[in-house]
Coordinates of C-alpha atoms in Angstrom, one line a residue:
M1 CA -44.9 -24.5 19.2
K2 CA -47.0 -25.8 16.4
G3 CA -44.9 -23.8 13.9
I4 CA -41.7 -25.2 15.4
V5 CA -43.0 -28.8 15.2
K6 CA -44.1 -28.1 11.6
S7 CA -40.7 -26.8 10.8
L8 CA -38.9 -29.8 12.4
S9 CA -41.2 -32.1 10.5
L10 CA -40.5 -30.4 7.2
G11 CA -36.8 -30.5 8.0
L12 CA -36.9 -34.2 8.9
A13 CA -38.8 -34.9 5.8
T14 CA -36.2 -33.1 3.8
V15 CA -33.4 -35.0 5.4
L16 CA -35.1 -38.3 4.8
L17 CA -35.8 -37.4 1.2
A18 CA -32.2 -36.4 0.6
S19 CA -31.1 -39.6 2.3
S20 CA -33.4 -41.6 0.1
F21 CA -32.1 -39.8 -3.0
V22 CA -28.5 -40.4 -2.1
T23 CA -29.2 -44.1 -1.4
G24 CA -31.0 -44.4 -4.7
C25 CA -28.1 -42.8 -6.6
A26 CA -25.6 -45.0 -4.9
K27 CA -27.5 -48.1 -6.1
N28 CA -27.0 -47.0 -9.7
E29 CA -23.4 -46.0 -9.4
E30 CA -20.7 -48.2 -11.0
P31 CA -18.2 -49.7 -8.5
R32 CA -15.2 -47.5 -8.1
T33 CA -12.9 -50.6 -7.8
G34 CA -12.8 -54.0 -9.2
N35 CA -14.6 -55.5 -6.2
K36 CA -18.3 -56.1 -6.1
P37 CA -20.1 -55.6 -2.7
G38 CA -19.3 -58.4 -0.3
G39 CA -15.8 -59.0 -1.8
E40 CA -17.1 -61.0 -4.8
K41 CA -14.9 -61.2 -7.8
V42 CA -15.7 -59.1 -10.9
T43 CA -15.7 -61.1 -14.1
I44 CA -14.6 -59.2 -17.3
S45 CA -15.6 -60.8 -20.6
F46 CA -13.1 -60.3 -23.4
W47 CA -13.6 -61.1 -27.1
H48 CA -10.5 -61.1 -29.2
T49 CA -9.4 -61.8 -32.8
F50 CA -5.8 -62.9 -32.3
N51 CA -4.4 -65.7 -34.4
Q52 CA -3.1 -68.9 -32.9
E53 CA 0.4 -67.6 -32.2
E54 CA -0.8 -64.2 -30.9
T55 CA -3.3 -66.0 -28.6
Q56 CA -0.4 -67.6 -26.8
T57 CA 1.0 -64.2 -26.1
I58 CA -2.3 -62.7 -24.8
N59 CA -2.9 -65.8 -22.7
E60 CA 0.5 -65.1 -20.9
I61 CA -0.4 -61.5 -20.4
V62 CA -3.9 -62.2 -19.0
K63 CA -2.5 -64.7 -16.6
E64 CA -0.1 -62.1 -15.2
F65 CA -3.1 -59.6 -14.9
E66 CA -5.2 -62.1 -13.0
A67 CA -2.3 -63.0 -10.7
Q68 CA -1.8 -59.3 -9.9
N69 CA -5.5 -58.6 -9.6
P70 CA -7.1 -61.5 -7.8
D71 CA -10.4 -59.6 -7.5
I72 CA -10.9 -59.7 -11.3
K73 CA -11.4 -62.8 -13.4
V74 CA -11.1 -62.6 -17.2
D75 CA -13.4 -64.7 -19.4
M76 CA -11.7 -64.8 -22.8
Q77 CA -13.3 -65.9 -26.1
A78 CA -11.5 -66.1 -29.4
V79 CA -13.7 -64.9 -32.3
P80 CA -12.8 -65.5 -36.0
F81 CA -11.9 -62.1 -37.5
A82 CA -14.3 -62.6 -40.4
D83 CA -17.3 -63.0 -38.0
A84 CA -16.2 -60.6 -35.3
Q85 CA -17.8 -57.3 -36.5
N86 CA -21.3 -58.7 -37.0
K87 CA -21.1 -60.9 -33.9
F88 CA -20.3 -57.9 -31.7
K89 CA -23.1 -55.8 -33.3
V90 CA -25.7 -58.6 -32.7
A91 CA -24.5 -58.9 -29.1
A92 CA -24.6 -55.2 -28.5
Q93 CA -28.1 -54.9 -29.9
A94 CA -29.2 -57.6 -27.5
G95 CA -27.4 -55.8 -24.6
N96 CA -24.9 -58.7 -23.9
A97 CA -21.8 -57.6 -25.7
P98 CA -18.5 -58.4 -24.0
D99 CA -17.0 -55.9 -21.5
V100 CA -13.9 -55.6 -23.7
F101 CA -13.5 -56.2 -27.4
R102 CA -10.6 -56.1 -29.8
A103 CA -12.0 -54.2 -32.7
E104 CA -10.5 -53.5 -36.1
I105 CA -9.8 -49.8 -36.3
A106 CA -12.4 -49.0 -38.9
W107 CA -15.1 -50.6 -36.7
T108 CA -14.6 -48.2 -33.8
P109 CA -16.3 -45.1 -35.2
E110 CA -19.1 -47.3 -36.5
F111 CA -19.7 -48.9 -33.1
A112 CA -19.5 -45.5 -31.4
A113 CA -22.0 -43.9 -33.7
L114 CA -24.4 -46.8 -33.1
G115 CA -24.2 -46.3 -29.3
Y116 CA -22.5 -49.7 -28.7
L117 CA -19.4 -48.3 -26.9
A118 CA -18.6 -46.6 -23.7
P119 CA -16.4 -43.4 -23.9
I120 CA -13.2 -43.5 -21.9
D121 CA -12.3 -39.8 -21.8
D122 CA -12.4 -39.7 -18.0
L123 CA -10.4 -42.9 -17.7
I124 CA -7.4 -42.5 -20.0
K125 CA -4.4 -40.9 -18.3
P126 CA -2.9 -37.8 -20.1
E127 CA 0.5 -39.5 -20.1
D128 CA -1.0 -42.6 -21.8
K129 CA -2.8 -40.5 -24.4
A130 CA 0.5 -38.7 -25.2
D131 CA 2.3 -42.0 -25.5
Y132 CA 0.2 -43.3 -28.4
L133 CA 1.3 -42.8 -32.0
E134 CA -1.0 -40.2 -33.6
A135 CA -2.1 -42.2 -36.7
P136 CA -3.5 -45.3 -34.9
F137 CA -4.9 -43.2 -32.0
N138 CA -6.9 -41.1 -34.4
Y139 CA -9.2 -44.1 -35.1
N140 CA -10.4 -44.0 -31.5
V141 CA -11.6 -40.4 -31.6
Y142 CA -15.1 -39.8 -33.0
N143 CA -17.5 -37.0 -32.5
G144 CA -15.2 -35.3 -30.0
K145 CA -14.9 -38.3 -27.6
I146 CA -12.4 -41.1 -27.1
W147 CA -13.8 -44.6 -27.5
G148 CA -10.8 -46.9 -27.2
V149 CA -7.1 -47.2 -27.3
P150 CA -4.9 -48.6 -30.1
Q151 CA -3.5 -52.1 -29.4
V152 CA -1.5 -52.7 -32.5
T153 CA -0.9 -50.9 -35.7
D154 CA 0.3 -51.8 -39.2
A155 CA 0.8 -50.6 -42.7
L156 CA 1.8 -51.9 -46.1
A157 CA 5.5 -51.7 -46.8
L158 CA 7.7 -52.5 -49.8
L159 CA 9.1 -55.9 -49.0
Y160 CA 12.1 -56.9 -51.1
N161 CA 14.5 -59.8 -51.6
K162 CA 17.9 -58.2 -50.8
R163 CA 19.9 -61.0 -52.5
M164 CA 17.9 -60.6 -55.8
L165 CA 18.4 -56.8 -55.8
K166 CA 22.1 -57.1 -55.0
E167 CA 22.6 -59.6 -57.8
A168 CA 20.8 -57.3 -60.2
G169 CA 22.9 -54.4 -59.1
V170 CA 20.0 -52.3 -58.0
E171 CA 18.9 -50.5 -54.8
P172 CA 15.3 -50.5 -53.3
P173 CA 13.2 -48.0 -55.3
K174 CA 12.4 -44.8 -53.6
T175 CA 10.1 -43.4 -56.4
M176 CA 7.4 -45.0 -58.6
D177 CA 9.7 -44.3 -61.7
E178 CA 12.5 -46.2 -59.9
L179 CA 10.0 -49.0 -59.1
V180 CA 9.5 -49.6 -62.8
K181 CA 13.2 -49.6 -63.7
V182 CA 14.2 -51.8 -60.8
A183 CA 11.4 -54.3 -61.4
Q184 CA 12.4 -54.5 -65.1
K185 CA 15.9 -55.5 -64.2
L186 CA 14.6 -58.1 -61.8
T187 CA 12.1 -59.6 -64.3
D188 CA 13.1 -62.8 -66.2
K189 CA 10.0 -64.2 -67.8
Q190 CA 11.8 -67.2 -69.3
K191 CA 12.6 -68.3 -65.7
G192 CA 9.2 -67.3 -64.5
R193 CA 10.5 -64.5 -62.3
Y194 CA 8.9 -61.1 -61.9
G195 CA 10.2 -57.9 -60.3
F196 CA 6.9 -57.1 -58.6
F197 CA 3.5 -58.5 -57.6
Y198 CA 0.3 -56.8 -56.5
R199 CA -3.0 -58.0 -55.2
G200 CA -6.6 -57.8 -56.5
D201 CA -7.7 -56.3 -53.2
A202 CA -8.4 -52.6 -53.2
Y203 CA -6.5 -52.2 -49.9
W204 CA -3.4 -52.9 -51.9
Y205 CA -4.3 -50.2 -54.5
Q206 CA -4.4 -47.4 -51.9
P207 CA -0.6 -46.8 -51.8
F208 CA -0.6 -46.1 -55.5
M209 CA -3.7 -44.0 -55.2
W210 CA -2.1 -41.7 -52.6
A211 CA 1.3 -41.7 -54.4
F212 CA -0.3 -40.2 -57.4
G213 CA -2.4 -37.6 -55.5
G214 CA -5.7 -39.4 -55.1
G215 CA -7.8 -40.1 -51.9
L216 CA -10.7 -42.0 -50.4
I217 CA -13.2 -39.9 -48.4
D218 CA -12.4 -36.8 -46.4
S219 CA -13.1 -37.6 -42.8
K220 CA -14.3 -34.1 -42.0
D221 CA -16.9 -33.3 -44.7
K222 CA -17.1 -36.7 -46.3
T223 CA -16.1 -35.4 -49.7
I224 CA -15.5 -38.4 -52.0
L225 CA -12.0 -38.3 -53.6
V226 CA -11.7 -41.8 -55.0
N227 CA -12.4 -40.8 -58.6
T228 CA -10.2 -37.7 -58.7
P229 CA -7.4 -37.5 -61.4
G230 CA -4.7 -38.7 -59.0
A231 CA -6.6 -41.8 -58.0
V232 CA -7.2 -42.6 -61.7
K233 CA -3.5 -42.2 -62.5
G234 CA -2.6 -44.5 -59.7
L235 CA -4.8 -47.3 -61.0
Q236 CA -3.6 -46.8 -64.5
F237 CA 0.0 -47.0 -63.3
M238 CA -0.8 -50.4 -61.7
I239 CA -2.2 -51.7 -65.0
D240 CA 0.8 -50.4 -66.9
L241 CA 3.1 -52.3 -64.6
R242 CA 1.6 -55.5 -65.9
D243 CA 0.5 -54.6 -69.5
K244 CA 3.1 -52.0 -70.6
Y245 CA 6.2 -52.8 -68.6
G246 CA 5.6 -56.5 -68.1
V247 CA 7.0 -56.6 -64.5
V248 CA 3.9 -58.2 -63.0
P249 CA 2.5 -61.6 -64.0
K250 CA -0.6 -61.4 -66.3
E251 CA -2.3 -64.4 -64.7
I252 CA -5.3 -63.3 -62.6
D253 CA -6.4 -65.4 -59.7
F254 CA -8.0 -63.0 -57.2
A255 CA -9.4 -65.8 -55.0
N256 CA -5.9 -67.1 -54.2
D257 CA -3.7 -64.1 -54.9
Y258 CA -2.6 -63.5 -51.2
D259 CA -1.3 -67.1 -50.9
N260 CA 0.2 -66.9 -54.4
M261 CA 2.0 -63.7 -53.5
Q262 CA 3.4 -65.1 -50.2
V263 CA 4.6 -68.3 -51.8
G264 CA 6.0 -66.5 -54.8
F265 CA 8.0 -64.1 -52.7
K266 CA 9.4 -66.6 -50.3
T267 CA 10.5 -68.9 -53.1
G268 CA 12.2 -66.2 -55.2
K269 CA 9.5 -66.0 -58.0
Y270 CA 8.7 -62.4 -57.1
A271 CA 11.5 -59.9 -56.0
M272 CA 9.2 -57.2 -54.5
I273 CA 5.7 -57.2 -53.0
L274 CA 3.6 -55.0 -50.7
N275 CA 2.6 -56.5 -47.4
G276 CA 2.5 -55.8 -43.7
P277 CA 4.1 -57.0 -40.5
W278 CA 1.5 -59.7 -40.0
A279 CA 3.1 -61.5 -43.0
T280 CA 6.6 -61.7 -41.8
S281 CA 6.4 -64.8 -39.7
D282 CA 5.2 -66.8 -42.7
L283 CA 7.8 -65.2 -45.0
L284 CA 10.6 -66.1 -42.7
S285 CA 9.6 -69.7 -42.9
G286 CA 10.4 -69.7 -46.7
P287 CA 13.6 -70.8 -48.4
E288 CA 14.5 -67.3 -49.5
F289 CA 14.4 -66.0 -46.0
K290 CA 16.1 -68.7 -43.9
D291 CA 18.5 -65.8 -43.3
P292 CA 16.1 -63.2 -41.9
D293 CA 18.4 -60.4 -42.9
N294 CA 17.6 -61.2 -46.6
L295 CA 14.1 -59.7 -46.0
G296 CA 14.2 -56.0 -46.9
I297 CA 11.6 -53.5 -45.6
A298 CA 11.2 -50.0 -47.0
P299 CA 8.5 -47.3 -47.2
I300 CA 6.2 -47.1 -50.2
P301 CA 7.9 -45.3 -53.2
V302 CA 6.8 -41.7 -53.7
G303 CA 4.8 -40.6 -56.7
P304 CA 5.6 -37.9 -59.3
E305 CA 4.9 -35.0 -56.8
G306 CA 6.7 -36.6 -53.9
K307 CA 3.6 -38.0 -52.3
T308 CA 3.4 -41.3 -50.6
G309 CA 1.1 -43.2 -48.3
S310 CA 0.2 -46.5 -46.9
P311 CA -3.1 -47.5 -45.2
V312 CA -3.0 -47.5 -41.5
G313 CA -4.4 -50.8 -40.1
G314 CA -4.6 -52.3 -36.7
H315 CA -6.9 -53.0 -33.8
N316 CA -8.2 -51.1 -30.8
Y317 CA -9.4 -52.2 -27.4
V318 CA -12.9 -50.8 -26.7
I319 CA -15.4 -51.2 -23.9
S320 CA -19.1 -52.0 -24.6
A321 CA -21.8 -49.6 -23.5
N322 CA -23.6 -52.3 -21.7
T323 CA -20.8 -53.1 -19.3
K324 CA -21.5 -53.0 -15.6
N325 CA -17.8 -52.9 -14.8
R326 CA -16.4 -50.0 -16.9
E327 CA -13.5 -49.1 -14.5
A328 CA -12.5 -52.7 -14.0
A329 CA -12.6 -53.2 -17.8
Y330 CA -10.4 -50.2 -18.4
K331 CA -8.0 -51.4 -15.6
F332 CA -7.7 -54.6 -17.6
I333 CA -7.1 -52.7 -20.9
E334 CA -4.4 -50.6 -19.2
F335 CA -2.5 -53.8 -18.2
I336 CA -2.8 -55.7 -21.5
N337 CA -1.9 -52.6 -23.4
S338 CA 1.0 -51.4 -21.4
R339 CA 4.3 -50.8 -23.1
E340 CA 5.6 -54.1 -21.7
A341 CA 2.7 -56.0 -23.0
Q342 CA 3.1 -54.4 -26.4
A343 CA 6.8 -55.3 -26.4
K344 CA 5.8 -58.9 -25.9
F345 CA 3.7 -58.9 -29.0
A346 CA 6.5 -57.2 -30.9
V347 CA 9.1 -59.7 -29.9
K348 CA 7.0 -62.8 -30.1
N349 CA 4.7 -61.9 -33.0
N350 CA 6.4 -59.0 -34.9
L351 CA 3.4 -56.8 -34.2
L352 CA 4.0 -53.1 -34.2
P353 CA 3.4 -51.3 -30.9
T354 CA 1.2 -48.2 -30.8
R355 CA 3.1 -46.7 -27.8
K356 CA 6.1 -44.6 -28.5
S357 CA 7.7 -45.7 -25.3
A358 CA 7.5 -49.4 -26.4
Y359 CA 9.9 -48.7 -29.3
E360 CA 12.5 -47.5 -26.7
L361 CA 12.6 -50.8 -24.9
P362 CA 15.8 -52.8 -25.7
E363 CA 14.0 -55.9 -26.8
V364 CA 11.9 -54.0 -29.3
K365 CA 14.9 -52.0 -30.6
N366 CA 16.7 -55.3 -31.2
N367 CA 13.8 -56.6 -33.3
R368 CA 14.9 -55.4 -36.8
I369 CA 11.5 -56.1 -38.5
V370 CA 9.6 -54.0 -36.0
S371 CA 12.2 -51.2 -36.1
D372 CA 12.1 -51.1 -39.9
F373 CA 8.3 -51.0 -40.0
K374 CA 8.4 -48.0 -37.6
A375 CA 9.7 -45.8 -40.5
V376 CA 6.8 -47.1 -42.6
I377 CA 4.2 -46.2 -39.9
E378 CA 5.6 -42.7 -39.6
K379 CA 4.6 -42.1 -43.3
A380 CA 1.3 -44.0 -43.2
T381 CA -2.0 -42.5 -44.1
N382 CA -5.3 -42.6 -42.2
R383 CA -8.3 -44.2 -43.9
P384 CA -11.6 -42.3 -43.4
V385 CA -12.4 -42.1 -39.6
I386 CA -16.2 -42.3 -40.2
P387 CA -18.9 -44.7 -39.1
E388 CA -19.1 -46.1 -42.7
G389 CA -15.4 -46.7 -42.9
G390 CA -15.6 -50.4 -42.5
Q391 CA -18.1 -50.7 -45.4
I392 CA -16.2 -48.9 -48.2
Y393 CA -14.5 -52.0 -49.6
T394 CA -17.8 -53.7 -50.4
D395 CA -18.0 -51.8 -53.7
F396 CA -14.4 -50.7 -53.9
T397 CA -12.7 -54.1 -54.5
P398 CA -15.1 -55.5 -57.2
N399 CA -14.7 -52.3 -59.2
Y400 CA -10.9 -52.2 -58.8
Q401 CA -10.8 -55.8 -60.0
A402 CA -13.0 -55.0 -63.0
A403 CA -10.4 -52.4 -64.0
L404 CA -7.5 -54.9 -63.6
K405 CA -9.5 -57.3 -65.8
G406 CA -10.0 -54.7 -68.5
Q407 CA -13.8 -54.8 -68.0
K408 CA -13.9 -51.2 -67.0
T409 CA -11.5 -48.2 -67.6
P410 CA -9.9 -46.9 -64.4
Q411 CA -12.1 -43.8 -64.6
Q412 CA -15.3 -45.8 -65.1
A413 CA -14.4 -48.2 -62.3
L414 CA -13.7 -45.4 -59.8
D415 CA -16.7 -43.4 -60.9
D416 CA -18.8 -46.5 -60.0
V417 CA -17.1 -46.7 -56.6
A418 CA -17.9 -43.0 -56.0
A419 CA -21.5 -43.5 -57.0
A420 CA -21.8 -46.4 -54.5
W421 CA -20.2 -44.4 -51.8
K422 CA -22.7 -41.5 -52.3
K423 CA -25.5 -43.9 -51.5
L424 CA -23.5 -45.3 -48.5
L425 CA -23.0 -41.8 -47.2
N426 CA -26.5 -40.6 -48.1
K427 CA -25.0 -37.8 -50.2

């Protein structure tokens, strides 16, 4: 009898212990739905970097989400792009980062490596994963896990003034050799017109670097490629466009060259430039492009060996590691990043979708600018998908500018970039 009571007591103790363990685990589990216990609303904090026009679009989409999901409230905050990276890092270090953040693609692997993001491998549906374009999706994969989804993508394209090319009797260049010849025919220095214009930002050098066989940093083993022969040839070619062929203005004003490029192109001073889809709304407001069909969009011309490339840009939606509402946060991301939501950004803001299915929607197909840029994206090149990817331009642009000014040779400038990157990568 004593033995039976002892056994029952042990059994009861075991049951109570198990019950206590299950109850304790349940307290630490994240809610499986958007609702908190007691039917309270879940509030999702969302930081974004959209510009004024894009903010109007996301506001519409978020209102639709809240109407369809009355159990979830979205607290949105616009953050200036220039401040966003550091602002998120400071918030993440303090444990109060927003649930959802719109991150520039190069920031995603950095944030993941620092432990600031929550992986979403168990949340993303296979059909959604398959729907994303490969190049922008790659920036969400780091160390074997998925840390976000691509919201928008972009790349530099060759933009040209169709009227000016037609009057000169030339076609858009498909090779770098053709770029020289076409630009020469379009240049009239007496009238202050030039066939081409490029920027003093190293981001704009990359297409030439890739076209001539150069590279940045290998994402797998972090081999530095920026000072290889192809990269040097690409930089020398850019200098030759200005100094040897005279198709680029000699004046240097790096502080204002983006605005100068935009104004010069939309007023007919420059016949060809490199820029992305984000620039088209401004360009179409200019006198040269009152007729939108006058704006030509083409892939970057190929180099001597048939190589081409354009840096993939864009933004991802990520979830912070400190969120208490991971599933509700991803439910929100699914909605604001659906093909229909991406189509709204394409139609209203000329932003390029990252979903293949979005390009099949009639309203997107009918947007010529977005459709033309799709061909550019298909030939675009990934920048290094490494935690340090967002920091490479700190030394890259100043050295590139030094070469353009003649203060350093292309080889010396790129050797100095490589040396700085070795320190950055601890190599």
